[in-house]
Short mmCIF file of C-alpha atoms and ligand atoms in Angstrom, two decimals:
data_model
loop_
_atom_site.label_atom_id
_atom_site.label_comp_id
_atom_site.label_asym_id
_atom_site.label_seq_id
_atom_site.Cartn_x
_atom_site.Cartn_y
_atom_site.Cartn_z
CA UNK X 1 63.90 99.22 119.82
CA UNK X 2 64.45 97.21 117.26
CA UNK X 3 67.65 98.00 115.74
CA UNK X 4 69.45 96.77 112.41
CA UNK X 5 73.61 97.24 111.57
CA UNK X 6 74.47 97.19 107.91
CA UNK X 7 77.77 95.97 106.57
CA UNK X 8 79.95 92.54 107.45
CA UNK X 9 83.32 93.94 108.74
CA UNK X 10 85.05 94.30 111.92
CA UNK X 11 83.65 97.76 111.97
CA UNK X 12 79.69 96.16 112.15
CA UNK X 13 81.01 93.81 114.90
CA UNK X 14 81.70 96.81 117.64
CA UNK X 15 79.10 98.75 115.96
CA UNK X 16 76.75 95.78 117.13
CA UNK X 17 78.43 94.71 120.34
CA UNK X 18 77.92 97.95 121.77
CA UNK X 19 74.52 98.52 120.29
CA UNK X 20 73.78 95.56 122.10
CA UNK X 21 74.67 96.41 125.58
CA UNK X 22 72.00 99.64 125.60
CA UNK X 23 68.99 99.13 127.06
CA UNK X 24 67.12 100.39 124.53
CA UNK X 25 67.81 97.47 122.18
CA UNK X 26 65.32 94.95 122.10
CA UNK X 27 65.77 93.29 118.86
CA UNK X 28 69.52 93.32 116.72
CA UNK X 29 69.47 92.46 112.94
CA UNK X 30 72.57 92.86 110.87
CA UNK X 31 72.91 92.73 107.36
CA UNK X 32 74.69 90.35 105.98
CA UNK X 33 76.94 90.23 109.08
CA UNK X 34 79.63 87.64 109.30
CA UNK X 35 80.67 84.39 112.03
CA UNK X 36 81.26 86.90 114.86
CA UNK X 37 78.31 89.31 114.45
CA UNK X 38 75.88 86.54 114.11
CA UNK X 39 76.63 84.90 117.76
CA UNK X 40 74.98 88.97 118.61
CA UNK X 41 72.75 89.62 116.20
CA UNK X 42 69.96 87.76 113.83
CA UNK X 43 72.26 87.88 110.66
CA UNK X 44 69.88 88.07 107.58
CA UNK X 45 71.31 87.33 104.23
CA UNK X 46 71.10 90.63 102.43
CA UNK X 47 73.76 92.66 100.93
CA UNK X 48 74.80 96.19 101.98
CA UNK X 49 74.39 97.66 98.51
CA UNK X 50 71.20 96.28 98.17
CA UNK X 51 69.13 99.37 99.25
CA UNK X 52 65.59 98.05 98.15
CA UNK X 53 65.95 94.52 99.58
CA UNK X 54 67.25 96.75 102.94
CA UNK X 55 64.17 99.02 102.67
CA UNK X 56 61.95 96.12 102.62
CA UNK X 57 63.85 94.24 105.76
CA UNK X 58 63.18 97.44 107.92
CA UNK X 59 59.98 97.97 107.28
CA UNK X 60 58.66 93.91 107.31
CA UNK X 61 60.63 93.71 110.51
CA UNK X 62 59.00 97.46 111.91
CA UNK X 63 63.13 98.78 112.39
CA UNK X 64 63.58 101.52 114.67
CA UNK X 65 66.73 102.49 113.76
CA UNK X 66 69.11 101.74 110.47
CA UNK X 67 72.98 102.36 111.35
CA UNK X 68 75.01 102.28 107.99
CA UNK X 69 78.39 100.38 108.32
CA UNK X 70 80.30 100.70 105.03
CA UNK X 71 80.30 104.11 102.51
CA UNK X 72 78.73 102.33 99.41
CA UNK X 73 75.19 102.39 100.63
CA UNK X 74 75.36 106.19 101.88
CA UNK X 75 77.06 107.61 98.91
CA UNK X 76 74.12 105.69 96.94
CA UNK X 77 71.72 107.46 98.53
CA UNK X 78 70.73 105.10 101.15
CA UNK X 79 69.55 107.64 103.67
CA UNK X 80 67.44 109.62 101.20
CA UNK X 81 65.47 106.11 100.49
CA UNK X 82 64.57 105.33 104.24
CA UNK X 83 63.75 108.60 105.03
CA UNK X 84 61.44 108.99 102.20
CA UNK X 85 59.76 105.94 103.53
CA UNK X 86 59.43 107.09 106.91
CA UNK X 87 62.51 104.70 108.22
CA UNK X 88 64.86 106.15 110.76
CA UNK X 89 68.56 106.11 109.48
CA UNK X 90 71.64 107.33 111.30
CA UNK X 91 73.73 109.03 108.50
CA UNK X 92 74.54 111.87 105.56
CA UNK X 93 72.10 112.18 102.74
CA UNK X 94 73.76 111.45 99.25
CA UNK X 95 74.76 114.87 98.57
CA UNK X 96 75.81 115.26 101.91
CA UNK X 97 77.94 111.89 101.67
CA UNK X 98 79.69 113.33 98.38
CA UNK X 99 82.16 114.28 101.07
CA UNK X 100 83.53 110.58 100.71
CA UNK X 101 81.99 109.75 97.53
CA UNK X 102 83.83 112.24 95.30
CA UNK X 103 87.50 113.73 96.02
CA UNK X 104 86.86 116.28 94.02
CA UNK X 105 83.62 117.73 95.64
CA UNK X 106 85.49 117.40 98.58
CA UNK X 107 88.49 119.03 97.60
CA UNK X 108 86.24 121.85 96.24
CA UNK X 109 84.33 122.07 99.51
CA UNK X 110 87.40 122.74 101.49
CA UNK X 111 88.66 125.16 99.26
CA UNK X 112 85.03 126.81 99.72
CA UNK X 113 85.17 126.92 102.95
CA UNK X 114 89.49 127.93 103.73
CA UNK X 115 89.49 124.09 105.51
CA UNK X 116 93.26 123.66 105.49
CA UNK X 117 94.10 120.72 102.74
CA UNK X 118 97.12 119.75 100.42
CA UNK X 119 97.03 122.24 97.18
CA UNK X 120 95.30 119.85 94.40
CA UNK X 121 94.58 120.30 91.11
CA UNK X 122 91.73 118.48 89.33
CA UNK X 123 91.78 116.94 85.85
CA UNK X 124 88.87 115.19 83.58
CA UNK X 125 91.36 115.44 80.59
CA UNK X 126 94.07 112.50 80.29
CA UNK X 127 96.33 114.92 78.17
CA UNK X 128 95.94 118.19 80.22
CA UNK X 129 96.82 115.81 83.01
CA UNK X 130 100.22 114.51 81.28
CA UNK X 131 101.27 117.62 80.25
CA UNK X 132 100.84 119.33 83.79
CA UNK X 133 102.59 116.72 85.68
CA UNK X 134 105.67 117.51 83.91
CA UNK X 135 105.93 121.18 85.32
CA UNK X 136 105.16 119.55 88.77
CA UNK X 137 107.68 119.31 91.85
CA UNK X 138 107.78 115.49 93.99
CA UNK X 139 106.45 114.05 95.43
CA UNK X 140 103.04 114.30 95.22
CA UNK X 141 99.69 112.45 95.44
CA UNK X 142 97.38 110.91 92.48
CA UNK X 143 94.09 109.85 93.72
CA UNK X 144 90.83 108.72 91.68
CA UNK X 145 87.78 110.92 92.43
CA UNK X 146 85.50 108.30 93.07
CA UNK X 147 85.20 105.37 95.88
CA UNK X 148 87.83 102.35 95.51
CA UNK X 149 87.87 100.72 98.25
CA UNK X 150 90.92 102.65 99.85
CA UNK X 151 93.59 101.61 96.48
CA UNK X 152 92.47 104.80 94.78
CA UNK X 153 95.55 107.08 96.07
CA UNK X 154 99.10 106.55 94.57
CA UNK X 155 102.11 108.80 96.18
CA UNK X 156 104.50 109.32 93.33
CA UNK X 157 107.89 109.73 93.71
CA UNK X 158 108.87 111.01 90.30
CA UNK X 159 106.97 112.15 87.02
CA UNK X 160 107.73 108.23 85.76
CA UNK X 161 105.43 106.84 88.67
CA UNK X 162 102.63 110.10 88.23
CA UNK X 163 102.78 109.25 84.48
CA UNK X 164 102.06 105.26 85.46
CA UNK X 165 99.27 105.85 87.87
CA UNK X 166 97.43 108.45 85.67
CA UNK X 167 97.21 106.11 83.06
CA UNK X 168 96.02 103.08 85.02
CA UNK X 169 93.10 105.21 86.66
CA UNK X 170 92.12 107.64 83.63
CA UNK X 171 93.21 105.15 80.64
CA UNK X 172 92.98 101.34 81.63
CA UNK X 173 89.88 102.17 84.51
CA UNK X 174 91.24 100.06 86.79
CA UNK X 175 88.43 101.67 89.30
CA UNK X 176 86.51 101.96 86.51
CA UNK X 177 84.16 105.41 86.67
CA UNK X 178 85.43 105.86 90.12
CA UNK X 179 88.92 107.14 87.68
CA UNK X 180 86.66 109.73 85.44
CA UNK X 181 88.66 112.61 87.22
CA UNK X 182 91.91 112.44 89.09
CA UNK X 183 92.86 114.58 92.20
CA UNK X 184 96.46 115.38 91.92
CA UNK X 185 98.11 116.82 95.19
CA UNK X 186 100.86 118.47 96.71
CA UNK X 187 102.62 115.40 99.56
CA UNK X 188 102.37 116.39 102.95
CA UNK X 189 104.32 115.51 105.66
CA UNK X 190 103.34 114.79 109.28
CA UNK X 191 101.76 111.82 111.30
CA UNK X 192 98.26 110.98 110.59
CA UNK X 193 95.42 111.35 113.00
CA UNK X 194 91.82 110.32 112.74
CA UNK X 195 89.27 112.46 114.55
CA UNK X 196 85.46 111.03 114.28
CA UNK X 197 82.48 113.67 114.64
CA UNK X 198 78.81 112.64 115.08
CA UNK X 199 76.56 115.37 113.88
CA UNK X 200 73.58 116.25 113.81
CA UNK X 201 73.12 118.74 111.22
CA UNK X 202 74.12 121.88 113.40
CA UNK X 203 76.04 120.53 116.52
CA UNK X 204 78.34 117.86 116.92
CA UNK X 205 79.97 115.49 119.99
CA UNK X 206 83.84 114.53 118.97
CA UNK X 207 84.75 110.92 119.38
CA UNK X 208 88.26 110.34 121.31
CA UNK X 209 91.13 110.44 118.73
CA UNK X 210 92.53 107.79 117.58
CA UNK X 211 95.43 106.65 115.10
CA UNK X 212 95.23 103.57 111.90
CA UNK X 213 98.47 101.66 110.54
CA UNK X 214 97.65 101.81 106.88
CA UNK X 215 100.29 100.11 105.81
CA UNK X 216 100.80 95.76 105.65
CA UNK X 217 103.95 96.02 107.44
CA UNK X 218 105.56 97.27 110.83
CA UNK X 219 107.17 100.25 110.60
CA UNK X 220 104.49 101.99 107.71
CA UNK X 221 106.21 99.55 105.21
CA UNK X 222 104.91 98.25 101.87
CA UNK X 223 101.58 98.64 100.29
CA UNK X 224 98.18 100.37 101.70
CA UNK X 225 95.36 98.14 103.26
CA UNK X 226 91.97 99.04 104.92
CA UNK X 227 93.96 99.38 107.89
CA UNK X 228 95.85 96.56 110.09
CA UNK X 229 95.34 97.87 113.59
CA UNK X 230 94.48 101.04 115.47
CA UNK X 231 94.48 102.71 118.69
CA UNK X 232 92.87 105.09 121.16
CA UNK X 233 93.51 107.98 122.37
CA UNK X 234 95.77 109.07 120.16
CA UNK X 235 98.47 111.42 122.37
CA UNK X 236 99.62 113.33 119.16
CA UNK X 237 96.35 115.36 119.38
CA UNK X 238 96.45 117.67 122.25
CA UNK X 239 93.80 119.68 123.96
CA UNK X 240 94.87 122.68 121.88
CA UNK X 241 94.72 120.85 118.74
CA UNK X 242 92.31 119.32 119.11
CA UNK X 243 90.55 122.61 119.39
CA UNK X 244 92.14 123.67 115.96
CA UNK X 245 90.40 120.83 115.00
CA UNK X 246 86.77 121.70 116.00
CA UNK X 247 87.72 125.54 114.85
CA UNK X 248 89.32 124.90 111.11
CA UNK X 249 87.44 121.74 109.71
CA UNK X 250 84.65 120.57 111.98
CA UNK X 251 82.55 123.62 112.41
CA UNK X 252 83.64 125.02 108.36
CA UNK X 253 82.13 121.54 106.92
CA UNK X 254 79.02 122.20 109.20
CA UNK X 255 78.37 125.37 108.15
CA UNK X 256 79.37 124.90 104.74
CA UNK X 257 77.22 121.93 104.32
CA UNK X 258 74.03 124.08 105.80
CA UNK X 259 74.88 127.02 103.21
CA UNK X 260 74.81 124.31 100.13
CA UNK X 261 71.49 122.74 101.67
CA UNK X 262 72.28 119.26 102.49
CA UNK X 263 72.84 119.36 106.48
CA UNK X 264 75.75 116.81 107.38
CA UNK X 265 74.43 114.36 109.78
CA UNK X 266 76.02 110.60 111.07
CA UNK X 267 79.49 110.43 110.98
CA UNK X 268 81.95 113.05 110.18
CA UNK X 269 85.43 111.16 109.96
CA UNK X 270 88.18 113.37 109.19
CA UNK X 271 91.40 111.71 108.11
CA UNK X 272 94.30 114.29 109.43
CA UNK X 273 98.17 114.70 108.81
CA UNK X 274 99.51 116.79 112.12
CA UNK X 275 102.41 118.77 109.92
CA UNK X 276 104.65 121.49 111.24
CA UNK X 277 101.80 124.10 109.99
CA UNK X 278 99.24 122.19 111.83
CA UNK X 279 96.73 119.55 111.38
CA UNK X 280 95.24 119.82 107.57
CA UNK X 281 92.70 117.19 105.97
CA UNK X 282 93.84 114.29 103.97
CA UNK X 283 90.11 112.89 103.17
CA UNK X 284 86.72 113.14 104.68
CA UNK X 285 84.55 109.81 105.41
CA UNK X 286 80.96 109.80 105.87
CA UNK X 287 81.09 106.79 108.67
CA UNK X 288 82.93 105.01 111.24
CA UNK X 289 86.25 104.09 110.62
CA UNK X 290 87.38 100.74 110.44
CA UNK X 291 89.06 99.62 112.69
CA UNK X 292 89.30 102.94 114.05
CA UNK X 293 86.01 102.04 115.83
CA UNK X 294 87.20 98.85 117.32
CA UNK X 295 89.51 101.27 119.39
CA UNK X 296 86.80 103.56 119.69
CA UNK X 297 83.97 102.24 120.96
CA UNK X 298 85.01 99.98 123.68
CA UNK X 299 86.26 103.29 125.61
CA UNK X 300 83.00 105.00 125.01
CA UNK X 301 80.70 104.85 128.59
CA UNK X 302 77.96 106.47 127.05
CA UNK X 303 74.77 104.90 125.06
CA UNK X 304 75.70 104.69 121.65
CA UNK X 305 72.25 104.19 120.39
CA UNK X 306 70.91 107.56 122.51
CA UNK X 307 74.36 108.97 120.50
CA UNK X 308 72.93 107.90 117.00
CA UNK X 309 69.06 108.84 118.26
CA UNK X 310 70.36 112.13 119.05
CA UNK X 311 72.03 112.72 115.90
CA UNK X 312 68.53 111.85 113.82
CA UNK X 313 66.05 113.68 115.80
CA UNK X 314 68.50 116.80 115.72
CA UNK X 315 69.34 117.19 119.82
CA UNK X 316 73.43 116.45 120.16
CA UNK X 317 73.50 119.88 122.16
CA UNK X 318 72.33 117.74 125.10
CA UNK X 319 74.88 115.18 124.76
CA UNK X 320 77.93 114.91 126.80
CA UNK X 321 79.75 111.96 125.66
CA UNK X 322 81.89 109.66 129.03
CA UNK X 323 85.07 108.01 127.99
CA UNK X 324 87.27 105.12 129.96
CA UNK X 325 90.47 106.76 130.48
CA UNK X 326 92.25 103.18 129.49
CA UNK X 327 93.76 103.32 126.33
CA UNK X 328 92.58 100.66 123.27
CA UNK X 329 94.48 98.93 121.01
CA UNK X 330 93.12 96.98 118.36
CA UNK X 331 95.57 94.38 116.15
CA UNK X 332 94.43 92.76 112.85
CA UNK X 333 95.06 89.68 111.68
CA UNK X 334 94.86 88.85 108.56
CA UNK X 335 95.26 86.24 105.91
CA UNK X 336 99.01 86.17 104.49
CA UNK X 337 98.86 87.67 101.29
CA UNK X 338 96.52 90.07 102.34
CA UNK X 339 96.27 93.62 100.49
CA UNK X 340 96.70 90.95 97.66
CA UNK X 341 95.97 87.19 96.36
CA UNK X 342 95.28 85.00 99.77
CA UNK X 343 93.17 82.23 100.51
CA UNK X 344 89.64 81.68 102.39
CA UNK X 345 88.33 78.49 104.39
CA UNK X 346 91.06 78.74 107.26
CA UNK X 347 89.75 77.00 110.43
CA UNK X 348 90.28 79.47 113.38
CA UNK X 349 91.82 78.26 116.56
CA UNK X 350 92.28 79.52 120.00
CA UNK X 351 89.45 81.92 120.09
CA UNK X 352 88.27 80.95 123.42
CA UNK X 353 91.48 81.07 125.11
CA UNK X 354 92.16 84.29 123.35
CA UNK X 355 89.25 85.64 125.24
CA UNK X 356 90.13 84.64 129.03
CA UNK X 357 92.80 87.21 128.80
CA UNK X 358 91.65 90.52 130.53
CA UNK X 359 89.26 93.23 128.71
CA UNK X 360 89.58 91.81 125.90
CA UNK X 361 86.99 91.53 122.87
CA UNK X 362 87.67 89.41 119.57
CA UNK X 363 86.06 91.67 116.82
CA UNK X 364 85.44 89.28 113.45
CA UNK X 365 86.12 90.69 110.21
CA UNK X 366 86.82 88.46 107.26
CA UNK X 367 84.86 85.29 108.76
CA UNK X 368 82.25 82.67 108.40
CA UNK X 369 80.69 80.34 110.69
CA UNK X 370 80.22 76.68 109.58
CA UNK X 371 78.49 74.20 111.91
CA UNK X 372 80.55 74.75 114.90
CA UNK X 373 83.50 76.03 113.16
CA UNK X 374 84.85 79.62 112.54
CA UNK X 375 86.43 79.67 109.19
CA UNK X 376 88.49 82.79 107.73
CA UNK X 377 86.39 84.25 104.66
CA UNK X 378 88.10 87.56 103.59
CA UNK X 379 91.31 89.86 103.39
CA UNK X 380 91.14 91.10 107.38
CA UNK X 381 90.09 88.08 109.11
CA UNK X 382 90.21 89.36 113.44
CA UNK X 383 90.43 92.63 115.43
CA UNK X 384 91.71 92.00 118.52
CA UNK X 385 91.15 94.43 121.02
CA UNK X 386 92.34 94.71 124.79
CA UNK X 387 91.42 97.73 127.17
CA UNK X 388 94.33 98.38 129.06
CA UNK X 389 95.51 101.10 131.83
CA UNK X 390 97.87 103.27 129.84
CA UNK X 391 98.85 101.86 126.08
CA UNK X 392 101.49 99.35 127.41
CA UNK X 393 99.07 97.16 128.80
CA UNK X 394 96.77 97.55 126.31
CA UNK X 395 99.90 96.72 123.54
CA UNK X 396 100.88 93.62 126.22
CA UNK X 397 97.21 92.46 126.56
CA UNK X 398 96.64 92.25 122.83
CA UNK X 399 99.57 90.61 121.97
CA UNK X 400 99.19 88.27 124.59
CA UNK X 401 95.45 87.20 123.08
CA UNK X 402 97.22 87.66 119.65
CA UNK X 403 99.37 84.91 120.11
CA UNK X 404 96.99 82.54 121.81
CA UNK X 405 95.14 82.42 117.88
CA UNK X 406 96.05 80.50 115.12
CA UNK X 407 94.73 79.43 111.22
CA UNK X 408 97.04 78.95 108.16
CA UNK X 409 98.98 81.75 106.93
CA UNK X 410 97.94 84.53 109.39
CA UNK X 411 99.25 87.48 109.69
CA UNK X 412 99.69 90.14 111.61
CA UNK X 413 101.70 93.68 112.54
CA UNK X 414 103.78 93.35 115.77
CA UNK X 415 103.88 97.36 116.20
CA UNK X 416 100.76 98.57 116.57
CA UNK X 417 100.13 100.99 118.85
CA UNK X 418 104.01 102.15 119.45
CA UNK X 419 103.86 105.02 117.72
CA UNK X 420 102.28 106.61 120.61
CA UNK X 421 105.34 106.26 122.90
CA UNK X 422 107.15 109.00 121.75
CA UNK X 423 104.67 111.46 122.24
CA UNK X 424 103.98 110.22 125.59
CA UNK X 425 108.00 110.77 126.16
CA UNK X 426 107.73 114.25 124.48
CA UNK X 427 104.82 115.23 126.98
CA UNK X 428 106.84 113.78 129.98
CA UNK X 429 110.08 115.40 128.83
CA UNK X 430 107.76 119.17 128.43
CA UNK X 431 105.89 118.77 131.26
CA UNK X 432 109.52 118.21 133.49
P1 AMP K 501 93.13 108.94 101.46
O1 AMP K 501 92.27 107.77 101.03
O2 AMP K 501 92.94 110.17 100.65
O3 AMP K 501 93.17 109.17 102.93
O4 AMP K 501 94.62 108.43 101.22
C1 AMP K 501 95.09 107.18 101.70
C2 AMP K 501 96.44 107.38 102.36
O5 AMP K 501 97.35 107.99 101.44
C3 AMP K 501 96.40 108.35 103.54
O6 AMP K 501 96.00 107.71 104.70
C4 AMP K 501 97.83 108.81 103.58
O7 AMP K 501 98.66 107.82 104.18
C5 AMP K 501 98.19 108.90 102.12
N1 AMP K 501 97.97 110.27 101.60
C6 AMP K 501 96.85 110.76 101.02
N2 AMP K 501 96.99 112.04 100.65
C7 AMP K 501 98.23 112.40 101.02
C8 AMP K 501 98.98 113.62 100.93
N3 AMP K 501 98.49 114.72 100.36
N4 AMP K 501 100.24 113.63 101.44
C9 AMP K 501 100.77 112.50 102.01
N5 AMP K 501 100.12 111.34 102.10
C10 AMP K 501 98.86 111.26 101.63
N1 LIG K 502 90.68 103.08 108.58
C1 LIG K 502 90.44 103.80 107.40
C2 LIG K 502 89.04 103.88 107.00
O1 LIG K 502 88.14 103.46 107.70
O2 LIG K 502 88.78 104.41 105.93
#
């Protein structure tokens, strides 16, 4: 088949290296793609938003199958726009993809359909919104309805910082329509969990947890980012809740998306807090997670394109997924400055030696390749991910690659991955 990835993250990098390795892949195209994907893949210089340029690239080229990286292009309507030209696509339709595309809808939805949630309360009304906030109790959280690249949710501490954040989404637009309506919600406390779902429109195969680090520094310190490292399994999610999982949110958004006519299909990717009430849903996405999927994928034995295949022609009830019982663990690096100001044009060193270290796979974000030279061209720059028996290794083996690369200013978290100790003691301790 010939096969084309859109998007030009670290995300698109797995996506394509394990693409790749089924035999059912003839031919890999990725659009744009970046240094890392394009030593895989024909890169082809055509941007993920640009739907009509992508429509014509599939069908010049005869693609087989479309796989949608990043959320823009599916909340546009991507899906709807291949389909109607007779061009396989693995993902949600654009109503269907409202799930990520507007906080609202979604908020609504799970209210619809009792999916446990924070308590929210919408506004379109910059006064109504003031005056509200004032009766409220903090914390709590202010997001922007629409996509913003992940900055769109501000916790608030106190009515001076809810006050502050209103007025920079609703009054200065600093997401611009994306800040039209504001979700305000109640702060919930727990450990966050991401559980990925690929459906089909009416049954579903669950992905092996796994668990971001939002924040720049160790410890959950300092400002959000797209996400500095991740790993997989996650041991927080047990067998049991896991099945609370499939029970209260997969199955209701399945159903409820059949009853409103706009069948969920591709990725399901449920962002959870575990609190003391159980797990309850912080924000739906409509795609892989990033890096989530760096962790991800390199445990998964089965074909991901026969996953993706399965999900379009409507047949998951005959997949069984097969997962590597190693654990993953996937640390960014980034360029020092990173969620804000940094610079571009590093030269990368110590790639190949980075590599010789066992199971390990350099996933490129943020780069470009220039004669025989990987430069650093964006915010997250590596993934580096080692396969390791129990997490460990996996931590040691990462690290140990980590350290063996190099450019100006990089940076990186030194914890990921440790939160899953104590839940590893915690099961030791119960099981004794
Ligand atoms: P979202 O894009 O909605 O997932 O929010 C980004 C991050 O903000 C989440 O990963 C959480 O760390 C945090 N967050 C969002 N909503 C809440 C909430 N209701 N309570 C506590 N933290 C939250
Ligand atoms: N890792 C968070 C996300 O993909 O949205």
């Amino acid at each position: 088949m010939r096969i084309l990835v859109i998007g030009s993250g670290g995300r698109e990098h797995v996506l394509a290296w394990k693409i790749k390795q089924s035999p059912l892949t003839k031919e890999l195209y990725c659009a744009p793609g970046n240094g890392g994907i394009s030593e895989i893949a024909h890169c082809v210089d055509i941007k993920a938003d640009d739907i009509k340029g992508l429509v014509k690239f599939a069908k010049e080229k005869k693609i087989d199958l479309t796989v949608v990286g990043p959320e823009g292009p599916l909340v546009a309507g991507i899906v709807d726009v291949f389909e109607k030209e007779k061009l396989r696509i693995f993902g949600p339709c654009r109503e269907a993809a409202q799930l990520e595309g507007s906080k609202v809808f979604a908020k609504e939805f799970m209210y619809d359909c009792n999916i446990p949630t924070a308590s929210f309360q919408r506004f379109d009304n910059i006064d109504e919104a003031r005056s509200s906030l004032s009766r409220m109790t903090f914390p709590i959280v202010v997001k922007a309805d629409g996509l913003a690249a992940g900055k769109g949710v501000v916790i608030c501490q106190n009515l001076k910082e809810a006050e502050k954040a209103v007025d920079e989404i609703m009054v200065q637009k600093i997401f611009d329509e994306a800040g039209q309506q504001i979700v305000v919600e109640e702060y919930l406390e727990g450990e966050e969990v991401s559980i990925l779902a690929v459906i089909d429109g009416e049954s579903y195969c669950l992905l092996d947890s796994s668990q971001d680090h939002k924040r720049i520094f160790d410890d959950d310190i300092g400002p959000n980012t797209g996400g500095m490292g991740a790993y997989s399994p996650a041991p927080i999610l047990t067998e049991k809740l896991y099945k609370t999982v499939e029970s209260r949110i997969i199955e209701p958004v399945i159903r409820g998306m059949q009853r409103n006519g706009t069948p969920f299909k591709g990725v399901l990717y449920a962002g959870l807090m575990v609190t003391a009430e159980g797990p309850m849903v912080l924000e739906f996405n409509v795609r892989f997670g990033d890096p989530e999927t760096q962790a991800i994928l390199p445990r998964m034995k089965s074909d991901l394109v026969e996953l993706m295949l399965a999900s379009c022609e409507e047949r998951l009830d005959t997949v069984k997924l097969r997962w590597d019982k190693r654990s993953c663990v996937c640390v960014v690096m980034s360029s020092g400055g990173y969620p804000g100001e940094y610079e571009k044009g590093k030269e990368i060193s110590g790639l190949k030696e980075a590599q010789q270290v066992p199971d390990t796979f350099i996933f490129h974000a943020g780069t470009k390749k220039e004669d025989s030279r990987i430069l650093t061209s964006g915010g997250r720059v590596l993934g580096v991910t080692s396969l390791g028996m129990g997490i460990e290794k996996a931590i040691e083996q990462a690290y140990q690659a980590v350290d063996k690369i190099n450019f100006d200013r990089c940076f990186f978290r030194r914890d990921i991955g440790s939160k899953a100790f104590k839940w590893i003691r915690h099961r030791s301790q119960v099981v004794r």
